[in-house]
C-alpha cells in the first residue's frame, strides 16, 4: 500500500532499528510507495514512510531492489557531489564513495555481500544514511 512521504526532519534524524520478518508488510509498502514516486526518486528508506527500521529500496536496472539491514562494509574513491531527496526541497552537498561493498538481506532474509559502483553506489549510500538518521 502506498504511504505518505515523511518530511518531518526531527523524525528523519532518528536512527532506525534492525528489520525482522515481522516488518515485511512495511517493506512491501515501501516498494509500493517507491513505485508510485518513481518519476521523482531513485531510492527510498523506510523512515521516509514513517517506519524506523533498516530497509531501503533503490532503482537497480529499472527495477525496485530491496535491501534489508544494509551495511557498507568497505568503500573507496571519495568524491563530493550534490543530491536531492524526496523528503527535502532543494539540493545539498554530500560526500560519497565511487565503490562500495554492502552486506544486506533480501526479502527471504538470505544474506548477501555485493559490490556496487557509480550512481547505484551513490543511491545506496544516500538511503543507508537515512537508516542512520542522516538526511544528506
Ligand atoms: Zn533521501
mmCIF file of N, CA and C and ligand atoms in Angstrom:
data_model
loop_
_atom_site.group_PDB
_atom_site.id
_atom_site.type_symbol
_atom_site.label_atom_id
_atom_site.label_comp_id
_atom_site.label_asym_id
_atom_site.label_seq_id
_atom_site.Cartn_x
_atom_site.Cartn_y
_atom_site.Cartn_z
ATOM 1 N N UNK A 1 0.830 -1.194 0.000
ATOM 2 C CA UNK A 1 0.000 0.000 0.000
ATOM 3 C C UNK A 1 0.872 1.255 0.000
ATOM 4 N N UNK A 2 0.493 2.181 -0.833
ATOM 5 C CA UNK A 2 1.267 3.425 -0.904
ATOM 6 C C UNK A 2 1.080 4.251 0.370
ATOM 7 N N UNK A 3 2.178 4.783 0.889
ATOM 8 C CA UNK A 3 2.130 5.597 2.109
ATOM 9 C C UNK A 3 2.543 7.033 1.795
ATOM 10 N N UNK A 4 2.212 7.932 2.731
ATOM 11 C CA UNK A 4 2.605 9.336 2.575
ATOM 12 C C UNK A 4 4.106 9.489 2.865
ATOM 13 N N UNK A 5 4.736 10.438 2.205
ATOM 14 C CA UNK A 5 6.163 10.698 2.412
ATOM 15 C C UNK A 5 6.358 11.586 3.640
ATOM 16 N N UNK A 6 7.234 11.119 4.548
ATOM 17 C CA UNK A 6 7.542 11.872 5.762
ATOM 18 C C UNK A 6 8.536 12.993 5.436
ATOM 19 N N UNK A 7 8.216 14.205 5.892
ATOM 20 C CA UNK A 7 9.146 15.327 5.684
ATOM 21 C C UNK A 7 9.553 15.957 7.015
ATOM 22 N N UNK A 8 9.148 15.326 8.115
ATOM 23 C CA UNK A 8 9.456 15.825 9.453
ATOM 24 C C UNK A 8 10.938 15.558 9.764
ATOM 25 N N UNK A 9 11.736 16.633 9.798
ATOM 26 C CA UNK A 9 13.186 16.450 9.943
ATOM 27 C C UNK A 9 13.566 15.898 11.316
ATOM 28 N N UNK A 10 12.740 16.144 12.340
ATOM 29 C CA UNK A 10 13.018 15.580 13.674
ATOM 30 C C UNK A 10 12.881 14.051 13.618
ATOM 31 N N UNK A 11 11.828 13.576 12.983
ATOM 32 C CA UNK A 11 11.624 12.125 12.837
ATOM 33 C C UNK A 11 12.739 11.512 11.985
ATOM 34 N N UNK A 12 13.049 12.180 10.883
ATOM 35 C CA UNK A 12 14.052 11.637 9.949
ATOM 36 C C UNK A 12 15.459 11.607 10.542
ATOM 37 N N UNK A 13 15.691 12.385 11.603
ATOM 38 C CA UNK A 13 17.020 12.438 12.230
ATOM 39 C C UNK A 13 17.242 11.305 13.228
ATOM 40 N N UNK A 14 16.226 10.469 13.432
ATOM 41 C CA UNK A 14 16.369 9.367 14.385
ATOM 42 C C UNK A 14 16.895 8.117 13.694
ATOM 43 N N UNK A 15 17.703 7.361 14.452
ATOM 44 C CA UNK A 15 18.283 6.124 13.915
ATOM 45 C C UNK A 15 17.230 5.031 13.815
ATOM 46 N N UNK A 16 17.320 4.240 12.780
ATOM 47 C CA UNK A 16 16.392 3.123 12.610
ATOM 48 C C UNK A 16 16.943 1.853 13.246
ATOM 49 N N UNK A 17 16.043 0.907 13.533
ATOM 50 C CA UNK A 17 16.404 -0.361 14.175
ATOM 51 C C UNK A 17 16.444 -1.495 13.160
ATOM 52 N N UNK A 18 17.051 -2.597 13.572
ATOM 53 C CA UNK A 18 17.145 -3.785 12.715
ATOM 54 C C UNK A 18 15.753 -4.230 12.246
ATOM 55 N N UNK A 19 15.706 -4.719 11.034
ATOM 56 C CA UNK A 19 14.464 -5.202 10.447
ATOM 57 C C UNK A 19 14.334 -6.706 10.683
ATOM 58 N N UNK A 20 13.125 -7.154 11.013
ATOM 59 C CA UNK A 20 12.882 -8.590 11.159
ATOM 60 C C UNK A 20 11.742 -9.010 10.227
ATOM 61 N N UNK A 21 11.454 -10.295 10.205
ATOM 62 C CA UNK A 21 10.407 -10.806 9.317
ATOM 63 C C UNK A 21 9.045 -10.163 9.583
ATOM 64 N N UNK A 22 8.823 -9.726 10.818
ATOM 65 C CA UNK A 22 7.537 -9.077 11.138
ATOM 66 C C UNK A 22 7.362 -7.747 10.407
ATOM 67 N N UNK A 23 8.435 -7.241 9.835
ATOM 68 C CA UNK A 23 8.367 -5.940 9.155
ATOM 69 C C UNK A 23 8.115 -6.070 7.656
ATOM 70 N N UNK A 24 7.895 -7.292 7.171
ATOM 71 C CA UNK A 24 7.799 -7.493 5.718
ATOM 72 C C UNK A 24 6.649 -6.724 5.060
ATOM 73 N N UNK A 25 5.542 -6.538 5.785
ATOM 74 C CA UNK A 25 4.450 -5.754 5.190
ATOM 75 C C UNK A 25 4.903 -4.303 4.976
ATOM 76 N N UNK A 26 5.677 -3.785 5.929
ATOM 77 C CA UNK A 26 6.210 -2.426 5.771
ATOM 78 C C UNK A 26 7.182 -2.361 4.582
ATOM 79 N N UNK A 27 7.943 -3.443 4.372
ATOM 80 C CA UNK A 27 8.862 -3.487 3.226
ATOM 81 C C UNK A 27 8.053 -3.406 1.925
ATOM 82 N N UNK A 28 6.968 -4.189 1.869
ATOM 83 C CA UNK A 28 6.117 -4.158 0.663
ATOM 84 C C UNK A 28 5.495 -2.778 0.470
ATOM 85 N N UNK A 29 5.104 -2.130 1.562
ATOM 86 C CA UNK A 29 4.535 -0.776 1.462
ATOM 87 C C UNK A 29 5.571 0.217 0.927
ATOM 88 N N UNK A 30 6.824 0.030 1.334
ATOM 89 C CA UNK A 30 7.870 0.932 0.838
ATOM 90 C C UNK A 30 8.059 0.743 -0.673
ATOM 91 N N UNK A 31 8.022 -0.510 -1.117
ATOM 92 C CA UNK A 31 8.156 -0.776 -2.561
ATOM 93 C C UNK A 31 6.992 -0.129 -3.317
ATOM 94 N N UNK A 32 5.776 -0.257 -2.789
ATOM 95 C CA UNK A 32 4.600 0.353 -3.443
ATOM 96 C C UNK A 32 4.738 1.876 -3.499
ATOM 97 N N UNK A 33 5.202 2.466 -2.407
ATOM 98 C CA UNK A 33 5.346 3.924 -2.344
ATOM 99 C C UNK A 33 6.444 4.389 -3.295
ATOM 100 N N UNK A 34 7.514 3.592 -3.364
ATOM 101 C CA UNK A 34 8.607 3.896 -4.287
ATOM 102 C C UNK A 34 8.106 3.875 -5.734
ATOM 103 N N UNK A 35 7.343 2.832 -6.068
ATOM 104 C CA UNK A 35 6.810 2.718 -7.437
ATOM 105 C C UNK A 35 5.924 3.912 -7.780
ATOM 106 N N UNK A 36 5.145 4.367 -6.797
ATOM 107 C CA UNK A 36 4.236 5.491 -7.024
ATOM 108 C C UNK A 36 4.988 6.811 -7.184
ATOM 109 N N UNK A 37 6.247 6.845 -6.734
ATOM 110 C CA UNK A 37 7.044 8.079 -6.805
ATOM 111 C C UNK A 37 8.221 7.952 -7.767
ATOM 112 N N UNK A 38 8.196 6.935 -8.601
ATOM 113 C CA UNK A 38 9.307 6.642 -9.498
ATOM 114 C C UNK A 38 9.746 7.817 -10.371
ATOM 115 N N UNK A 39 8.788 8.666 -10.736
ATOM 116 C CA UNK A 39 9.124 9.798 -11.600
ATOM 117 C C UNK A 39 9.987 10.830 -10.884
ATOM 118 N N UNK A 40 10.023 10.810 -9.557
ATOM 119 C CA UNK A 40 10.798 11.831 -8.844
ATOM 120 C C UNK A 40 11.784 11.285 -7.818
ATOM 121 N N UNK A 41 12.014 9.970 -7.806
ATOM 122 C CA UNK A 41 13.051 9.485 -6.900
ATOM 123 C C UNK A 41 13.673 8.179 -7.383
ATOM 124 N N UNK A 42 14.894 7.924 -6.938
ATOM 125 C CA UNK A 42 15.643 6.736 -7.373
ATOM 126 C C UNK A 42 15.881 5.768 -6.215
ATOM 127 N N UNK A 43 15.381 6.137 -5.038
ATOM 128 C CA UNK A 43 15.530 5.256 -3.894
ATOM 129 C C UNK A 43 14.748 5.799 -2.719
ATOM 130 N N UNK A 44 14.402 4.918 -1.798
ATOM 131 C CA UNK A 44 13.715 5.353 -0.585
ATOM 132 C C UNK A 44 14.147 4.492 0.584
ATOM 133 N N UNK A 45 14.115 5.098 1.782
ATOM 134 C CA UNK A 45 14.395 4.357 3.014
ATOM 135 C C UNK A 45 13.107 4.280 3.826
ATOM 136 N N UNK A 46 13.042 3.271 4.714
ATOM 137 C CA UNK A 46 11.819 3.004 5.473
ATOM 138 C C UNK A 46 11.310 4.211 6.251
ATOM 139 N N UNK A 47 12.226 4.998 6.817
ATOM 140 C CA UNK A 47 11.735 6.108 7.651
ATOM 141 C C UNK A 47 11.042 7.187 6.821
ATOM 142 N N UNK A 48 11.232 7.141 5.506
ATOM 143 C CA UNK A 48 10.527 8.104 4.650
ATOM 144 C C UNK A 48 9.035 7.793 4.569
ATOM 145 N N UNK A 49 8.624 6.578 5.000
ATOM 146 C CA UNK A 49 7.186 6.296 5.126
ATOM 147 C C UNK A 49 6.814 6.094 6.603
ATOM 148 N N UNK A 50 7.664 6.597 7.498
ATOM 149 C CA UNK A 50 7.322 6.596 8.912
ATOM 150 C C UNK A 50 7.665 5.326 9.665
ATOM 151 N N UNK A 51 8.524 4.470 9.080
ATOM 152 C CA UNK A 51 8.900 3.208 9.725
ATOM 153 C C UNK A 51 10.375 3.274 10.118
ATOM 154 N N UNK A 52 10.644 3.219 11.420
ATOM 155 C CA UNK A 52 12.039 3.349 11.872
ATOM 156 C C UNK A 52 12.754 2.004 11.878
ATOM 157 N N UNK A 53 12.860 1.403 10.691
ATOM 158 C CA UNK A 53 13.542 0.121 10.536
ATOM 159 C C UNK A 53 14.549 0.251 9.406
ATOM 160 N N UNK A 54 15.572 -0.640 9.460
ATOM 161 C CA UNK A 54 16.644 -0.542 8.478
ATOM 162 C C UNK A 54 16.332 -1.361 7.225
ATOM 163 N N UNK A 55 15.628 -0.754 6.293
ATOM 164 C CA UNK A 55 15.497 -1.333 4.961
ATOM 165 C C UNK A 55 15.292 -0.220 3.954
ATOM 166 N N UNK A 56 15.748 -0.506 2.742
ATOM 167 C CA UNK A 56 15.712 0.507 1.689
ATOM 168 C C UNK A 56 15.258 -0.145 0.378
ATOM 169 N N UNK A 57 14.826 0.671 -0.536
ATOM 170 C CA UNK A 57 14.574 0.189 -1.892
ATOM 171 C C UNK A 57 15.238 1.171 -2.840
ATOM 172 N N UNK A 58 15.904 0.633 -3.856
ATOM 173 C CA UNK A 58 16.572 1.500 -4.826
ATOM 174 C C UNK A 58 16.210 1.055 -6.239
ATOM 175 N N UNK A 59 16.416 1.967 -7.169
ATOM 176 C CA UNK A 59 16.252 1.636 -8.573
ATOM 177 C C UNK A 59 17.523 0.934 -9.041
ATOM 178 N N UNK A 60 17.393 -0.307 -9.466
ATOM 179 C CA UNK A 60 18.557 -1.059 -9.955
ATOM 180 C C UNK A 60 18.186 -1.672 -11.293
ATOM 181 N N UNK A 61 18.776 -1.144 -12.351
ATOM 182 C CA UNK A 61 18.450 -1.569 -13.712
ATOM 183 C C UNK A 61 16.934 -1.478 -13.962
ATOM 184 N N UNK A 62 16.366 -0.375 -13.519
ATOM 185 C CA UNK A 62 14.946 -0.091 -13.744
ATOM 186 C C UNK A 62 13.966 -0.953 -12.962
ATOM 187 N N UNK A 63 14.454 -1.652 -11.968
ATOM 188 C CA UNK A 63 13.558 -2.443 -11.119
ATOM 189 C C UNK A 63 13.765 -2.050 -9.660
ATOM 190 N N UNK A 64 12.709 -2.136 -8.848
ATOM 191 C CA UNK A 64 12.881 -1.855 -7.417
ATOM 192 C C UNK A 64 13.698 -2.987 -6.778
ATOM 193 N N UNK A 65 14.753 -2.616 -6.081
ATOM 194 C CA UNK A 65 15.661 -3.586 -5.481
ATOM 195 C C UNK A 65 15.674 -3.342 -3.975
ATOM 196 N N UNK A 66 15.247 -4.351 -3.218
ATOM 197 C CA UNK A 66 15.116 -4.202 -1.767
ATOM 198 C C UNK A 66 16.375 -4.682 -1.061
ATOM 199 N N UNK A 67 16.848 -3.906 -0.086
ATOM 200 C CA UNK A 67 17.969 -4.315 0.751
ATOM 201 C C UNK A 67 17.539 -4.158 2.201
ATOM 202 N N UNK A 68 17.588 -5.278 2.921
ATOM 203 C CA UNK A 68 17.193 -5.288 4.331
ATOM 204 C C UNK A 68 18.448 -5.312 5.205
ATOM 205 N N UNK A 69 18.450 -4.488 6.227
ATOM 206 C CA UNK A 69 19.616 -4.334 7.115
ATOM 207 C C UNK A 69 20.922 -4.102 6.343
ATOM 208 N N UNK A 70 20.909 -3.165 5.390
ATOM 209 C CA UNK A 70 22.102 -2.928 4.572
ATOM 210 C C UNK A 70 23.205 -2.232 5.370
ATOM 211 N N UNK A 71 24.429 -2.576 5.046
ATOM 212 C CA UNK A 71 25.576 -2.021 5.758
ATOM 213 C C UNK A 71 26.745 -1.902 4.786
ATOM 214 N N UNK A 72 27.365 -0.731 4.744
ATOM 215 C CA UNK A 72 28.561 -0.558 3.917
ATOM 216 C C UNK A 72 29.730 -1.162 4.683
ATOM 217 N N UNK A 73 30.372 -2.189 4.095
ATOM 218 C CA UNK A 73 31.479 -2.818 4.819
ATOM 219 C C UNK A 73 32.844 -2.377 4.287
ATOM 220 N N UNK A 74 32.885 -1.816 3.065
ATOM 221 C CA UNK A 74 34.114 -1.160 2.625
ATOM 222 C C UNK A 74 33.779 -0.145 1.552
ATOM 223 N N UNK A 75 34.649 0.853 1.414
ATOM 224 C CA UNK A 75 34.385 1.926 0.449
ATOM 225 C C UNK A 75 35.692 2.519 -0.024
ATOM 226 N N UNK A 76 35.687 3.018 -1.272
ATOM 227 C CA UNK A 76 36.876 3.694 -1.797
ATOM 228 C C UNK A 76 36.467 4.678 -2.876
ATOM 229 N N UNK A 77 37.364 5.638 -3.140
ATOM 230 C CA UNK A 77 37.104 6.606 -4.205
ATOM 231 C C UNK A 77 36.208 7.748 -3.775
ATOM 232 N N UNK A 78 36.635 8.463 -2.737
ATOM 233 C CA UNK A 78 35.846 9.571 -2.196
ATOM 234 C C UNK A 78 35.658 10.688 -3.219
ATOM 235 N N UNK A 79 34.442 11.241 -3.269
ATOM 236 C CA UNK A 79 34.187 12.414 -4.114
ATOM 237 C C UNK A 79 33.072 13.244 -3.495
ATOM 238 N N UNK A 80 32.991 14.497 -3.940
ATOM 239 C CA UNK A 80 31.926 15.369 -3.457
ATOM 240 C C UNK A 80 30.906 15.564 -4.557
ATOM 241 N N UNK A 81 29.639 15.620 -4.150
ATOM 242 C CA UNK A 81 28.576 15.771 -5.136
ATOM 243 C C UNK A 81 27.423 16.554 -4.526
ATOM 244 N N UNK A 82 26.344 16.692 -5.285
ATOM 245 C CA UNK A 82 25.125 17.342 -4.776
ATOM 246 C C UNK A 82 23.975 16.385 -4.983
ATOM 247 N N UNK A 83 23.079 16.336 -4.004
ATOM 248 C CA UNK A 83 21.951 15.415 -4.091
ATOM 249 C C UNK A 83 20.659 16.097 -3.682
ATOM 250 N N UNK A 84 19.566 15.541 -4.168
ATOM 251 C CA UNK A 84 18.243 15.945 -3.719
ATOM 252 C C UNK A 84 17.624 14.785 -2.963
ATOM 253 N N UNK A 85 16.498 15.042 -2.322
ATOM 254 C CA UNK A 85 15.814 13.996 -1.554
ATOM 255 C C UNK A 85 14.326 14.302 -1.577
ATOM 256 N N UNK A 86 13.534 13.257 -1.739
ATOM 257 C CA UNK A 86 12.079 13.411 -1.781
ATOM 258 C C UNK A 86 11.541 14.030 -0.489
ATOM 259 N N UNK A 87 12.275 13.838 0.618
ATOM 260 C CA UNK A 87 11.831 14.366 1.910
ATOM 261 C C UNK A 87 12.284 15.806 2.147
ATOM 262 N N UNK A 88 13.047 16.358 1.230
ATOM 263 C CA UNK A 88 13.577 17.718 1.399
ATOM 264 C C UNK A 88 13.364 18.497 0.119
ATOM 265 N N UNK A 89 13.402 19.824 0.228
ATOM 266 C CA UNK A 89 13.400 20.587 -1.012
ATOM 267 C C UNK A 89 14.821 21.064 -1.291
ATOM 268 N N UNK A 90 15.117 21.229 -2.546
ATOM 269 C CA UNK A 90 16.436 21.707 -2.941
ATOM 270 C C UNK A 90 17.483 20.611 -2.972
ATOM 271 N N UNK A 91 18.718 21.019 -3.245
ATOM 272 C CA UNK A 91 19.826 20.079 -3.333
ATOM 273 C C UNK A 91 20.881 20.449 -2.302
ATOM 274 N N UNK A 92 21.604 19.437 -1.815
ATOM 275 C CA UNK A 92 22.648 19.691 -0.816
ATOM 276 C C UNK A 92 23.909 18.930 -1.152
ATOM 277 N N UNK A 93 25.032 19.439 -0.638
ATOM 278 C CA UNK A 93 26.324 18.790 -0.863
ATOM 279 C C UNK A 93 26.422 17.491 -0.068
ATOM 280 N N UNK A 94 27.093 16.504 -0.656
ATOM 281 C CA UNK A 94 27.294 15.231 0.045
ATOM 282 C C UNK A 94 28.634 14.643 -0.356
ATOM 283 N N UNK A 95 29.251 13.904 0.566
ATOM 284 C CA UNK A 95 30.477 13.165 0.261
ATOM 285 C C UNK A 95 30.090 11.713 0.025
ATOM 286 N N UNK A 96 30.504 11.159 -1.097
ATOM 287 C CA UNK A 96 30.181 9.767 -1.429
ATOM 288 C C UNK A 96 31.441 9.030 -1.856
ATOM 289 N N UNK A 97 31.289 7.727 -2.043
ATOM 290 C CA UNK A 97 32.405 6.882 -2.492
ATOM 291 C C UNK A 97 32.008 6.153 -3.770
ATOM 292 N N UNK A 98 32.938 6.096 -4.685
ATOM 293 C CA UNK A 98 32.697 5.530 -6.006
ATOM 294 C C UNK A 98 32.403 4.023 -5.939
ATOM 295 N N UNK A 99 33.142 3.329 -5.083
ATOM 296 C CA UNK A 99 32.994 1.873 -4.968
ATOM 297 C C UNK A 99 32.647 1.504 -3.526
ATOM 298 N N UNK A 100 31.608 0.690 -3.375
ATOM 299 C CA UNK A 100 31.261 0.240 -2.025
ATOM 300 C C UNK A 100 30.956 -1.261 -2.047
ATOM 301 N N UNK A 101 31.223 -1.903 -0.929
ATOM 302 C CA UNK A 101 30.783 -3.281 -0.733
ATOM 303 C C UNK A 101 29.743 -3.248 0.374
ATOM 304 N N UNK A 102 28.592 -3.858 0.087
ATOM 305 C CA UNK A 102 27.458 -3.777 1.002
ATOM 306 C C UNK A 102 27.032 -5.180 1.419
ATOM 307 N N UNK A 103 26.766 -5.356 2.710
ATOM 308 C CA UNK A 103 26.136 -6.601 3.147
ATOM 309 C C UNK A 103 24.668 -6.276 3.410
ATOM 310 N N UNK A 104 23.782 -7.170 3.032
ATOM 311 C CA UNK A 104 22.345 -6.936 3.224
ATOM 312 C C UNK A 104 21.622 -8.268 3.173
ATOM 313 N N UNK A 105 20.337 -8.223 3.501
ATOM 314 C CA UNK A 105 19.489 -9.405 3.371
ATOM 315 C C UNK A 105 18.400 -9.114 2.350
ATOM 316 N N UNK A 106 17.969 -10.166 1.640
ATOM 317 C CA UNK A 106 16.863 -9.977 0.693
ATOM 318 C C UNK A 106 15.542 -10.234 1.431
ATOM 319 N N UNK A 107 14.437 -10.253 0.690
ATOM 320 C CA UNK A 107 13.130 -10.378 1.339
ATOM 321 C C UNK A 107 12.878 -11.766 1.926
ATOM 322 N N UNK A 108 13.746 -12.722 1.579
ATOM 323 C CA UNK A 108 13.690 -14.047 2.224
ATOM 324 C C UNK A 108 14.689 -14.106 3.396
ATOM 325 N N UNK A 109 15.316 -12.971 3.666
ATOM 326 C CA UNK A 109 16.307 -12.845 4.736
ATOM 327 C C UNK A 109 17.580 -13.654 4.481
ATOM 328 N N UNK A 110 17.836 -13.918 3.206
ATOM 329 C CA UNK A 110 19.115 -14.517 2.818
ATOM 330 C C UNK A 110 20.173 -13.417 2.844
ATOM 331 N N UNK A 111 21.363 -13.754 3.321
ATOM 332 C CA UNK A 111 22.434 -12.757 3.397
ATOM 333 C C UNK A 111 23.207 -12.666 2.084
ATOM 334 N N UNK A 112 23.561 -11.453 1.718
ATOM 335 C CA UNK A 112 24.347 -11.214 0.508
ATOM 336 C C UNK A 112 25.449 -10.209 0.814
ATOM 337 N N UNK A 113 26.535 -10.324 0.056
ATOM 338 C CA UNK A 113 27.574 -9.298 0.075
ATOM 339 C C UNK A 113 27.848 -8.975 -1.384
ATOM 340 N N UNK A 114 27.720 -7.706 -1.724
ATOM 341 C CA UNK A 114 27.780 -7.332 -3.137
ATOM 342 C C UNK A 114 28.493 -5.994 -3.302
ATOM 343 N N UNK A 115 29.198 -5.863 -4.445
ATOM 344 C CA UNK A 115 29.864 -4.594 -4.750
ATOM 345 C C UNK A 115 28.999 -3.754 -5.668
ATOM 346 N N UNK A 116 29.023 -2.458 -5.443
ATOM 347 C CA UNK A 116 28.293 -1.535 -6.302
ATOM 348 C C UNK A 116 29.210 -0.367 -6.632
ATOM 349 N N UNK A 117 29.006 0.212 -7.804
ATOM 350 C CA UNK A 117 29.825 1.352 -8.198
ATOM 351 C C UNK A 117 28.947 2.468 -8.758
ATOM 352 N N UNK A 118 29.556 3.640 -8.863
ATOM 353 C CA UNK A 118 28.933 4.768 -9.555
ATOM 354 C C UNK A 118 27.604 5.208 -8.966
ATOM 355 N N UNK A 119 26.645 5.458 -9.853
ATOM 356 C CA UNK A 119 25.370 6.047 -9.436
ATOM 357 C C UNK A 119 24.598 5.126 -8.496
ATOM 358 N N UNK A 120 24.596 3.820 -8.788
ATOM 359 C CA UNK A 120 23.899 2.878 -7.902
ATOM 360 C C UNK A 120 24.507 2.927 -6.502
ATOM 361 N N UNK A 121 25.836 2.969 -6.433
ATOM 362 C CA UNK A 121 26.518 3.055 -5.129
ATOM 363 C C UNK A 121 26.119 4.345 -4.414
ATOM 364 N N UNK A 122 25.992 5.421 -5.167
ATOM 365 C CA UNK A 122 25.617 6.713 -4.578
ATOM 366 C C UNK A 122 24.209 6.655 -3.972
ATOM 367 N N UNK A 123 23.279 6.058 -4.703
ATOM 368 C CA UNK A 123 21.898 5.943 -4.201
ATOM 369 C C UNK A 123 21.882 5.118 -2.911
ATOM 370 N N UNK A 124 22.607 4.002 -2.920
ATOM 371 C CA UNK A 124 22.641 3.126 -1.736
ATOM 372 C C UNK A 124 23.198 3.888 -0.530
ATOM 373 N N UNK A 125 24.266 4.656 -0.736
ATOM 374 C CA UNK A 125 24.851 5.421 0.372
ATOM 375 C C UNK A 125 23.854 6.436 0.926
ATOM 376 N N UNK A 126 23.134 7.099 0.027
ATOM 377 C CA UNK A 126 22.126 8.076 0.454
ATOM 378 C C UNK A 126 21.057 7.391 1.311
ATOM 379 N N UNK A 127 20.581 6.233 0.852
ATOM 380 C CA UNK A 127 19.487 5.563 1.565
ATOM 381 C C UNK A 127 19.980 4.947 2.892
ATOM 382 N N UNK A 128 21.188 4.408 2.913
ATOM 383 C CA UNK A 128 21.713 3.868 4.176
ATOM 384 C C UNK A 128 21.888 5.010 5.184
ATOM 385 N N UNK A 129 22.288 6.184 4.700
ATOM 386 C CA UNK A 129 22.374 7.354 5.593
ATOM 387 C C UNK A 129 21.020 7.615 6.260
ATOM 388 N N UNK A 130 19.937 7.484 5.490
ATOM 389 C CA UNK A 130 18.597 7.672 6.083
ATOM 390 C C UNK A 130 18.412 6.731 7.277
ATOM 391 N N UNK A 131 18.871 5.481 7.133
ATOM 392 C CA UNK A 131 18.727 4.497 8.231
ATOM 393 C C UNK A 131 19.471 4.958 9.480
ATOM 394 N N UNK A 132 20.517 5.753 9.285
ATOM 395 C CA UNK A 132 21.298 6.264 10.418
ATOM 396 C C UNK A 132 20.839 7.648 10.866
ATOM 397 N N UNK A 133 19.724 8.102 10.343
ATOM 398 C CA UNK A 133 19.194 9.409 10.743
ATOM 399 C C UNK A 133 19.894 10.575 10.081
ATOM 400 N N UNK A 134 20.573 10.311 8.977
ATOM 401 C CA UNK A 134 21.275 11.376 8.250
ATOM 402 C C UNK A 134 20.505 11.682 6.970
ATOM 403 N N UNK A 135 20.098 12.938 6.848
ATOM 404 C CA UNK A 135 19.412 13.353 5.626
ATOM 405 C C UNK A 135 20.379 14.269 4.865
ATOM 406 N N UNK A 136 21.033 13.702 3.892
ATOM 407 C CA UNK A 136 22.109 14.346 3.123
ATOM 408 C C UNK A 136 23.054 15.142 4.038
HETATM 409 ZN ZN1 LIG B 1 16.653 10.915 0.742
#
